[in-house]
GROMACS .gro file of C-alpha atoms in nm:
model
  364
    1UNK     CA    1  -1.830   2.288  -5.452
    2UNK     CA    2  -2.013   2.317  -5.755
    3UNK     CA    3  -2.216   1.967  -5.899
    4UNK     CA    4  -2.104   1.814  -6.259
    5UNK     CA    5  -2.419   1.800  -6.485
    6UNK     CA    6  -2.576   1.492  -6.554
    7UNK     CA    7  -2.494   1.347  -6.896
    8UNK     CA    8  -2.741   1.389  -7.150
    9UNK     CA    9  -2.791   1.145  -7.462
   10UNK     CA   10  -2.889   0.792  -7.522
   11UNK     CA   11  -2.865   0.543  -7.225
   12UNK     CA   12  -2.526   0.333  -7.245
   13UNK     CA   13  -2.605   0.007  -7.388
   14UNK     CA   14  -2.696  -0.344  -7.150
   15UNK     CA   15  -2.379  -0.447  -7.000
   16UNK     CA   16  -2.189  -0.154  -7.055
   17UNK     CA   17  -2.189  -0.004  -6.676
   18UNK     CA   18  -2.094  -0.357  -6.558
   19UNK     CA   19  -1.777  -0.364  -6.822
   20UNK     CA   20  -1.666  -0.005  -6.681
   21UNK     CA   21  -1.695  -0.103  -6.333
   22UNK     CA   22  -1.503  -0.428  -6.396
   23UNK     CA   23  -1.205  -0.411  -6.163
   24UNK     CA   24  -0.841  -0.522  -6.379
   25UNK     CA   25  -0.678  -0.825  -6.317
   26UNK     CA   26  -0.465  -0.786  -5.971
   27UNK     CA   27  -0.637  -0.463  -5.885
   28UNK     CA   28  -0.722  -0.417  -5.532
   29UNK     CA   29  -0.939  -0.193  -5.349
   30UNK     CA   30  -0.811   0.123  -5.212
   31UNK     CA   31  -0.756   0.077  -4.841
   32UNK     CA   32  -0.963   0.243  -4.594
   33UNK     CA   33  -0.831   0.572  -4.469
   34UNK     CA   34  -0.735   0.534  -4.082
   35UNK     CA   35  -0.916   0.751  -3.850
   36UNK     CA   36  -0.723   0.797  -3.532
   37UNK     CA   37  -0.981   0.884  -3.204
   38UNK     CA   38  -0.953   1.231  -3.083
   39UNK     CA   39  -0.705   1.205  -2.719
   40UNK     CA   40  -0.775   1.451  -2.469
   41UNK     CA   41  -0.533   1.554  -2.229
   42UNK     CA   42  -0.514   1.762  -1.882
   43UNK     CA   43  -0.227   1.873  -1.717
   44UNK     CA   44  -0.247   2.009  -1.335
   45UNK     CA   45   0.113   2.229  -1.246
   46UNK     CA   46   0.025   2.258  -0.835
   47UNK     CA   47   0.254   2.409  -0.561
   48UNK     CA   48   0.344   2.045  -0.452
   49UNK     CA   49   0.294   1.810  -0.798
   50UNK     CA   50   0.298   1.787  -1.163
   51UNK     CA   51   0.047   1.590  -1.294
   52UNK     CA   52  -0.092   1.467  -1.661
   53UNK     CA   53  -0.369   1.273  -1.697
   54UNK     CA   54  -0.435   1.169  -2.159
   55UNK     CA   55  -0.770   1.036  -2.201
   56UNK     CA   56  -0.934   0.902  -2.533
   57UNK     CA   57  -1.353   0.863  -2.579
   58UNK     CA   58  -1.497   0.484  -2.592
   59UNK     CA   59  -1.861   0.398  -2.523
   60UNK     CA   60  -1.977   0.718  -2.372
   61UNK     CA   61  -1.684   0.788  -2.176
   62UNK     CA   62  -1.333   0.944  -2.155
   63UNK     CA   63  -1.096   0.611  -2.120
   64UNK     CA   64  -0.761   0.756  -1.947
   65UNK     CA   65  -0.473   0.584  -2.163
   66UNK     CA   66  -0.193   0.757  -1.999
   67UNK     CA   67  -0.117   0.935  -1.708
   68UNK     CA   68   0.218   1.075  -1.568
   69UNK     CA   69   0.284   1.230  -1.183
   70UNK     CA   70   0.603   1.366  -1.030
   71UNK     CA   71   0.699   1.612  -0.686
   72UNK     CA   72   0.802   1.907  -0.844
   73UNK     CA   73   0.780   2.136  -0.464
   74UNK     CA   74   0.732   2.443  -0.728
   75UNK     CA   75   0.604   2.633  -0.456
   76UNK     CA   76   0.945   2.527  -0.183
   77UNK     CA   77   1.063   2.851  -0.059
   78UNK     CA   78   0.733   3.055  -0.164
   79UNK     CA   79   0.632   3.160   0.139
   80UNK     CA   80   0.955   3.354   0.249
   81UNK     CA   81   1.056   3.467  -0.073
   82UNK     CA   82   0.750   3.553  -0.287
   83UNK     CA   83   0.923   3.422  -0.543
   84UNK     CA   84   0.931   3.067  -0.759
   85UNK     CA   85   1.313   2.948  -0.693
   86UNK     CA   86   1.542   2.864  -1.036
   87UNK     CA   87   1.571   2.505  -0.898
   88UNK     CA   88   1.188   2.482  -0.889
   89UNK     CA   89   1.163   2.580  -1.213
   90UNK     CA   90   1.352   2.358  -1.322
   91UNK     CA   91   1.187   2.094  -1.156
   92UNK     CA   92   0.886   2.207  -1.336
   93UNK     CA   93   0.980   2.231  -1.695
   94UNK     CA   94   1.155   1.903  -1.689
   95UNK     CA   95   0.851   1.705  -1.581
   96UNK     CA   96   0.671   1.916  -1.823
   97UNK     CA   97   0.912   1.818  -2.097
   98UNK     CA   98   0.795   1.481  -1.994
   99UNK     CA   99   0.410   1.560  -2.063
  100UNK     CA  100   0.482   1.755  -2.414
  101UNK     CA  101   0.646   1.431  -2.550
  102UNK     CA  102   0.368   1.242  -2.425
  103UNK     CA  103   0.142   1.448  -2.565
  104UNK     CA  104   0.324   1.422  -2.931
  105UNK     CA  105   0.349   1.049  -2.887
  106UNK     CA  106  -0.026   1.002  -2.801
  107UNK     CA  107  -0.125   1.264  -3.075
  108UNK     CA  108  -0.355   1.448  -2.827
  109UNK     CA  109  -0.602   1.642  -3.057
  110UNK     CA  110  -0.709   1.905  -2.722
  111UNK     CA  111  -0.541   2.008  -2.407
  112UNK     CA  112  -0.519   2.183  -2.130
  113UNK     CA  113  -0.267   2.269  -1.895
  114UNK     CA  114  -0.347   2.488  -1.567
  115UNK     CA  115  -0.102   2.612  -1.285
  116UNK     CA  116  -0.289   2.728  -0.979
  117UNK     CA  117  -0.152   2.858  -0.636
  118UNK     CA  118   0.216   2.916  -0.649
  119UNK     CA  119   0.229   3.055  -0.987
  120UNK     CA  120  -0.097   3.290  -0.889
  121UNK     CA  121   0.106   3.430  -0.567
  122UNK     CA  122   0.449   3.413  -0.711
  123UNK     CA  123   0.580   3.720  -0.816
  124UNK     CA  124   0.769   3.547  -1.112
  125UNK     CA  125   0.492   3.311  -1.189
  126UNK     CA  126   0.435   3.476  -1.549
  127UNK     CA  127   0.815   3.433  -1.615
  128UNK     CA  128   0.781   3.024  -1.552
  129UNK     CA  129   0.441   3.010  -1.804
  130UNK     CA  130   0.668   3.216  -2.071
  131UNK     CA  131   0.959   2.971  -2.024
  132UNK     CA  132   0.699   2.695  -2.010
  133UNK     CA  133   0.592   2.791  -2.315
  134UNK     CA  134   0.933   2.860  -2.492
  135UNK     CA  135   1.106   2.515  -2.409
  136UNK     CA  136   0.813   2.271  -2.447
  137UNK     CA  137   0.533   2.431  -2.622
  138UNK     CA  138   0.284   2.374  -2.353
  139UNK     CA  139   0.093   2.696  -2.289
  140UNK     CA  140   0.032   2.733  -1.924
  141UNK     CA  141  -0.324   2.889  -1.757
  142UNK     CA  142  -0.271   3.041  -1.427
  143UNK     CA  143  -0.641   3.021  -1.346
  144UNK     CA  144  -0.829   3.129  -1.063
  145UNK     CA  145  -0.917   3.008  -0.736
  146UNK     CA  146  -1.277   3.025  -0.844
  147UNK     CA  147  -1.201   2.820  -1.146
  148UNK     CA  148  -0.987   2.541  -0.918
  149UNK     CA  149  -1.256   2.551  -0.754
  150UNK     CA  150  -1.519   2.453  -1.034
  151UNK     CA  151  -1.307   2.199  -1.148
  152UNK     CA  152  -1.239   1.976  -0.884
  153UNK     CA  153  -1.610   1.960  -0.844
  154UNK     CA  154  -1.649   1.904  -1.155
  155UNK     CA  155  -1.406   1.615  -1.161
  156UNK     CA  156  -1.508   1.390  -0.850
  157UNK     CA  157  -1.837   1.549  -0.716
  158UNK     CA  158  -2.019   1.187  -0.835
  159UNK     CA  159  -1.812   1.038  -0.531
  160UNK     CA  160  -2.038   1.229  -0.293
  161UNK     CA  161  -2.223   0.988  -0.085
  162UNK     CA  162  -2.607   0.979  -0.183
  163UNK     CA  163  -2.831   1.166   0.046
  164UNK     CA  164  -3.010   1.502   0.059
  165UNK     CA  165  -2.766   1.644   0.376
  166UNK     CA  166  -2.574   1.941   0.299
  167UNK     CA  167  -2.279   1.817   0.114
  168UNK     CA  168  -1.924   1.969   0.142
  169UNK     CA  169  -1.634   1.932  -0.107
  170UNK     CA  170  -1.275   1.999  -0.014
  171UNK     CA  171  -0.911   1.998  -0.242
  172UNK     CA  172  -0.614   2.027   0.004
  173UNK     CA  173  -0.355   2.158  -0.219
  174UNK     CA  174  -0.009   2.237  -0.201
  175UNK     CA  175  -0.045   2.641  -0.186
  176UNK     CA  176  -0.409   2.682  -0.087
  177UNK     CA  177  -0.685   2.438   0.028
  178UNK     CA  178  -1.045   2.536  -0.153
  179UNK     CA  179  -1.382   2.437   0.049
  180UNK     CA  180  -1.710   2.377  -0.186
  181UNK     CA  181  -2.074   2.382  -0.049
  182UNK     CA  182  -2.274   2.197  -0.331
  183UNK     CA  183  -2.613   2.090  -0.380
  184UNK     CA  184  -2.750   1.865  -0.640
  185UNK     CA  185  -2.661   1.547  -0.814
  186UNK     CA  186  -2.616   1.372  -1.109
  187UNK     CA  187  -2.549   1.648  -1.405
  188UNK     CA  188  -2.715   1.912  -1.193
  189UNK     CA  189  -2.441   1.998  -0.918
  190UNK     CA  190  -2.394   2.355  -0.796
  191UNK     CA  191  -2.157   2.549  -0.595
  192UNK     CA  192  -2.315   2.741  -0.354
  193UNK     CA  193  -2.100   2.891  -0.138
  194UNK     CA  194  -1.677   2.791  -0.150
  195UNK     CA  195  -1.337   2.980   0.015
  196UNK     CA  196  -1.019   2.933  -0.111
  197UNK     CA  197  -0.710   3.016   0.167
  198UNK     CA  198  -0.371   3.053   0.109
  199UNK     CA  199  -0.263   2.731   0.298
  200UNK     CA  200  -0.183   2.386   0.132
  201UNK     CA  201   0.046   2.137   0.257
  202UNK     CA  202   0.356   2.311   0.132
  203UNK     CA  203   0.271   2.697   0.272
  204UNK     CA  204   0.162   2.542   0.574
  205UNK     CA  205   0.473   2.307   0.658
  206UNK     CA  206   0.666   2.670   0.568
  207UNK     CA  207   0.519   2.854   0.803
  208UNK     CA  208   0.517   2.618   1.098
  209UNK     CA  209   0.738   2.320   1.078
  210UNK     CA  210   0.627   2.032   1.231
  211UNK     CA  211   0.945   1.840   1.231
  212UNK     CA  212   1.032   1.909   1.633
  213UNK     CA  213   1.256   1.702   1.830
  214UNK     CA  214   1.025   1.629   2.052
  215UNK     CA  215   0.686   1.531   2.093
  216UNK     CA  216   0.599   1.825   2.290
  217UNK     CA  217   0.775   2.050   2.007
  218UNK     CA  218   0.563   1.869   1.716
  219UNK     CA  219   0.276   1.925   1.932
  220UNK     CA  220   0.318   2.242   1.970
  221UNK     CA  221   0.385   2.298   1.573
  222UNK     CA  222   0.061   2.113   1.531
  223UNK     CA  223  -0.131   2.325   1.803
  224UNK     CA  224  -0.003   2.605   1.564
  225UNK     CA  225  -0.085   2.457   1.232
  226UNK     CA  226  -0.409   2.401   1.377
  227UNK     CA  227  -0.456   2.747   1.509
  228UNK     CA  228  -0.397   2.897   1.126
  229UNK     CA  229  -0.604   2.743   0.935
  230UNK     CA  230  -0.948   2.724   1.169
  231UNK     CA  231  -0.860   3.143   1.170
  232UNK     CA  232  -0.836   3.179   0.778
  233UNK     CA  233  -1.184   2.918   0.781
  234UNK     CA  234  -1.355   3.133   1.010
  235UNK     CA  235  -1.593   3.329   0.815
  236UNK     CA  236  -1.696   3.026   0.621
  237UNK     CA  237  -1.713   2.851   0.927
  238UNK     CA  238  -1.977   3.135   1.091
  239UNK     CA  239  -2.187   3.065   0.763
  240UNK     CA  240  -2.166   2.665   0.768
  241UNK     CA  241  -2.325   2.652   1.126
  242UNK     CA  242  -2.670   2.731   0.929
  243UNK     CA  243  -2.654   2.336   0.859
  244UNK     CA  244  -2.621   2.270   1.237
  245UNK     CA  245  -2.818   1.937   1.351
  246UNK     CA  246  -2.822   1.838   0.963
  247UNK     CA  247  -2.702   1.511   0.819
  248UNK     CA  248  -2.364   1.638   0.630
  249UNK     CA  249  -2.195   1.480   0.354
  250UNK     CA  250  -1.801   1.533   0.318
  251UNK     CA  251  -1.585   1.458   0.026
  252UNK     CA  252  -1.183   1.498   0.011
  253UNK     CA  253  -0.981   1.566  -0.310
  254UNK     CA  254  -0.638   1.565  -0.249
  255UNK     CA  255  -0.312   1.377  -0.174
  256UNK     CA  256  -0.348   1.419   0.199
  257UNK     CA  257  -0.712   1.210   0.193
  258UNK     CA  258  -0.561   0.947  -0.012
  259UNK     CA  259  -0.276   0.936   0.229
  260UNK     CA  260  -0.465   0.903   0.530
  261UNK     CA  261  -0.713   0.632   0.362
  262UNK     CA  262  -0.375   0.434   0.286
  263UNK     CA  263  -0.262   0.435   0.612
  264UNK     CA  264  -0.646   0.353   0.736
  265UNK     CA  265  -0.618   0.075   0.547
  266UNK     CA  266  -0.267   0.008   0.646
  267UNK     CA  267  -0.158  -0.007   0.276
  268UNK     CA  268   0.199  -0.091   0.233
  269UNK     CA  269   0.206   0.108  -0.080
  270UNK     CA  270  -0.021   0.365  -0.225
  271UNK     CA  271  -0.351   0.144  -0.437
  272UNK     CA  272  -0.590   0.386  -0.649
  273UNK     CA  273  -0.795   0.065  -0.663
  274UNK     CA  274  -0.839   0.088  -0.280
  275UNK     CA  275  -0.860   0.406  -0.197
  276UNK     CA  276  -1.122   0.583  -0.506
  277UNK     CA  277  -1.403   0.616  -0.370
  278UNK     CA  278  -1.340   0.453   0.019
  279UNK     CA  279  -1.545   0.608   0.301
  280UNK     CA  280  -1.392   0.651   0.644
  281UNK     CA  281  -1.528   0.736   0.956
  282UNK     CA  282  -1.409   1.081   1.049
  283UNK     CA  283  -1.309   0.962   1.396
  284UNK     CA  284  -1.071   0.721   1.250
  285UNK     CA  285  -0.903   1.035   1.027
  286UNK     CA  286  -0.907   1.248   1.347
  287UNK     CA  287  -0.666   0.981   1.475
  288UNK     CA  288  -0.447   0.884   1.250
  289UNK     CA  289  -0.387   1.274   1.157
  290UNK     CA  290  -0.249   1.306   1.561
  291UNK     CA  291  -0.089   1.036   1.547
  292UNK     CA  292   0.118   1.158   1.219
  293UNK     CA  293   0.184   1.478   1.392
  294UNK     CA  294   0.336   1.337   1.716
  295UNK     CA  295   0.569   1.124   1.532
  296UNK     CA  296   0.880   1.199   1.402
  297UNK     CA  297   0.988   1.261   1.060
  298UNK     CA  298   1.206   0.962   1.038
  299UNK     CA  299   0.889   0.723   1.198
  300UNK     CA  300   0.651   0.873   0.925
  301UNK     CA  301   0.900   0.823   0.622
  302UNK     CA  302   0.905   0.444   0.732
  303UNK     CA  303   0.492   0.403   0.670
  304UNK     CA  304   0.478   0.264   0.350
  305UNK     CA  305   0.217   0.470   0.212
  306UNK     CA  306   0.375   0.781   0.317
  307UNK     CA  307   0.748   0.741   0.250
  308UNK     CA  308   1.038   1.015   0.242
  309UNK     CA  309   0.865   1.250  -0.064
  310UNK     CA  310   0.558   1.303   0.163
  311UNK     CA  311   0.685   1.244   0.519
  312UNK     CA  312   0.799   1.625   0.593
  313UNK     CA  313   0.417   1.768   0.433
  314UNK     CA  314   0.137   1.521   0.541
  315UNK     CA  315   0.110   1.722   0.874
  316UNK     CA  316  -0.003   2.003   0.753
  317UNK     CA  317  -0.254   1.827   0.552
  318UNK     CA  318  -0.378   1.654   0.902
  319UNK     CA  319  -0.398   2.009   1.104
  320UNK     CA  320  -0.576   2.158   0.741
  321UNK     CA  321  -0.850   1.791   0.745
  322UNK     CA  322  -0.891   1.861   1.150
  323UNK     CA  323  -0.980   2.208   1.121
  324UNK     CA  324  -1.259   2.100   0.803
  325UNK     CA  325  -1.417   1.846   1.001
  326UNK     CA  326  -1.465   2.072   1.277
  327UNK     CA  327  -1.651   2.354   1.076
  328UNK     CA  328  -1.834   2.053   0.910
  329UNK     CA  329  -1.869   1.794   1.155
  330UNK     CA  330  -1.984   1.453   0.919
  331UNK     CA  331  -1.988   1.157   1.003
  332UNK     CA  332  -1.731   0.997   0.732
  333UNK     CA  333  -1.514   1.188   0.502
  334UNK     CA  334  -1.527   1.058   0.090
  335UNK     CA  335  -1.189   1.009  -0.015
  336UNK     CA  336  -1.180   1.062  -0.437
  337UNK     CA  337  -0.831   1.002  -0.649
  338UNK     CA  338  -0.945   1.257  -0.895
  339UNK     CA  339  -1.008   1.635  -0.921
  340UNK     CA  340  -0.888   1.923  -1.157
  341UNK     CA  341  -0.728   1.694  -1.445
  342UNK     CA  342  -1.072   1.466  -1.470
  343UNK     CA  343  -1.268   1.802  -1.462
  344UNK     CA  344  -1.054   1.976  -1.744
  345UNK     CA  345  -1.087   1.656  -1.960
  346UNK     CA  346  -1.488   1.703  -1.869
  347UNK     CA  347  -1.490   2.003  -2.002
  348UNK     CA  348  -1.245   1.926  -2.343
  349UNK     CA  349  -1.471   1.616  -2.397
  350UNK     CA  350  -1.804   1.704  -2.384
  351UNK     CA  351  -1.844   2.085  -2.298
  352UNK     CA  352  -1.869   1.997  -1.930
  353UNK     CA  353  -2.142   1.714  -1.965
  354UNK     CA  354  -2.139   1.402  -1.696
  355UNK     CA  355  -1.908   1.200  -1.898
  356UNK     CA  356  -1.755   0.953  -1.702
  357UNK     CA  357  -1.327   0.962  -1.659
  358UNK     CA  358  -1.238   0.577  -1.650
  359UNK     CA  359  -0.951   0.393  -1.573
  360UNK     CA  360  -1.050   0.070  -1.700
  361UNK     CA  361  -0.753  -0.134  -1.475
  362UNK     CA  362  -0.964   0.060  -1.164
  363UNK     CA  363  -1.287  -0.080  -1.276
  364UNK     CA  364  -1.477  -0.214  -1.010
   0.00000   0.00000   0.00000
């Protein structure tokens, strides 16, 4: 914009400036425009959940101010059909109706929303982003395994346990469970070798139900379950046993390490506070994931932390945990409440710098 001139002429006369300046009787001062903080949110459309996590920048940090989760089973019926059923769908858009009026309400400046395994393999997963789009404005990024995979490092990889062992990072999903070998620490994390399969809790559970009537049935399922996934892990499996005789570090993202930490801890309802960041012994997972899968249905609805939503799928997440910790034998298994959503609000933030994602009521 171009700059007025100064005045030219004769100085204004003492006392002048202060007479101009002089403020009429009953004036006031002209309020301070408000400046609302720039909101961040992620949102994380998965085969099994629909999750939102809003987060606002205080003190070098992202400060999560809201947060929203519901079941959606987007991917229920996937594995036979190829396609995303109309009742999942709907399921979908109306808890995504829920996150585009939290978005308006917490005037989020930046988002992100990503779908990841059901809508990559469904035939009609285009069709749900364009409705997506068309009845709540949220525009859907059916991004790659390679970038589901970058993100859940990016969003709990400072839960690794310290150490200079080969470190492995793992997100059992609803569609498809991803496997991360990383090195470094701090800002300076790499992935150097990862495999993403086609079998999360959901796919899994579809293919081979473990809901027998008998123990030697749900055995059998689990036998099965078991059988799958070390086969789709094998070639990452022949190039793990390179760190053979080394001191590995394992870290879990996913709702099937938080379950098994709750019921570790014989939680009578699910606690973030407890279970972010906890380190079990991998022994102790190895048994409680056999002891899931011999039980029936009806016996693992009643554990607290499990319940009816997750009774029919946690299986599957057991025979998927087994078959990691055999191709990367640890001692203890990380357990991290945090993943894709904190590493998309990373990324929004601060261009993928090591900003911290807090929850100030899970402050230690």
């Amino acid at each position: 914009m171009r700059q007025m001139a100064a005045p030219q002429g004769r100085s204004p006369r003492p006392g002048a400036a202060a007479a101009q300046n002089r403020k009429p009787a009953g004036a006031h001062d002209r309020p301070t425009p408000f400046t609302r903080p720039k909101s961040y949110a992620a949102i994380d459309l998965g085969t099994n959940n629909c999750r939102l996590l809003i987060a606002r920048p205080q003190d070098g940090e992202l400060v999560v101010i809201d947060a929203f989760s519901r079941i959606v089973r987007l991917g229920e019926g996937l594995h036979g059909s190829g396609r995303i059923s109309e009742a999942a769908m709907d399921r979908a858009v109306a808890a995504l109706s829920i996150c585009a009026d939290k978005l308006r309400r917490r005037h989020v400046s930046l988002s992100r929303a990503v779908a990841t395994e059901a809508c990559r393999r469904a035939a009609n997963g285009q069709e749900l982003a364009d409705r997506v789009k068309r009845e709540t404005g949220i525009v859907l990024d059916i991004i790659s395994p390679a970038e589901e995979a970058r993100l859940a490092v990016l969003g709990c990889h400072n839960l690794m346990e310290p150490g200079d062992g080969p470190a492995l990072i793992f997100d059992i999903g609803g569609g498809s469970t991803e496997l991360m070998h990383v090195e470094g620490s701090g800002n300076d994390v790499a992935i150097r070798d990862w495999v993403s399969v086609p079998w999360g809790v959901v796919s899994l559970t579809e293919h081979a139900s473990p809901n027998g009537a008998t123990m030697a049935d749900r055995q059998a399922s689990y036998d099965h379950m078991r059988a799958t996934t070390r086969e789709a892990f094998a070639a990452f499996a022949a190039r793990a046993e390179r760190h053979a005789g080394q001191k590995l570090r394992l870290l879990g993202t996913s709702g099937t390490v938080t379950t098994l930490a709750s019921v570790f801890l014989d939680l009578p309802r699910y606690d973030r506070r407890a279970v972010d960041g906890l380190v079990v012994p991998c022994d102790a997972m190895r048994d409680i994931s056999r002891r899931l899968a011999e039980a029936s249905i009806a016996d693992r609805a009643e554990i607290g932390c499990i319940g009816r939503e997750r009774a029919d799928l946690v299986v599957a997440g057991c025979a998927i945990l087994e078959s990691i910790i055999d191709l990367w034998p640890a001692a203890r298994v990380g357990v991290a409440d945090r993943g894709i959503r904190e590493g998309i609000l990373r990324t929004l933030a601060m261009q993928g710098r090591d900003v911290p994602v807090t929850r100030r009521e899970y402050r230690k």
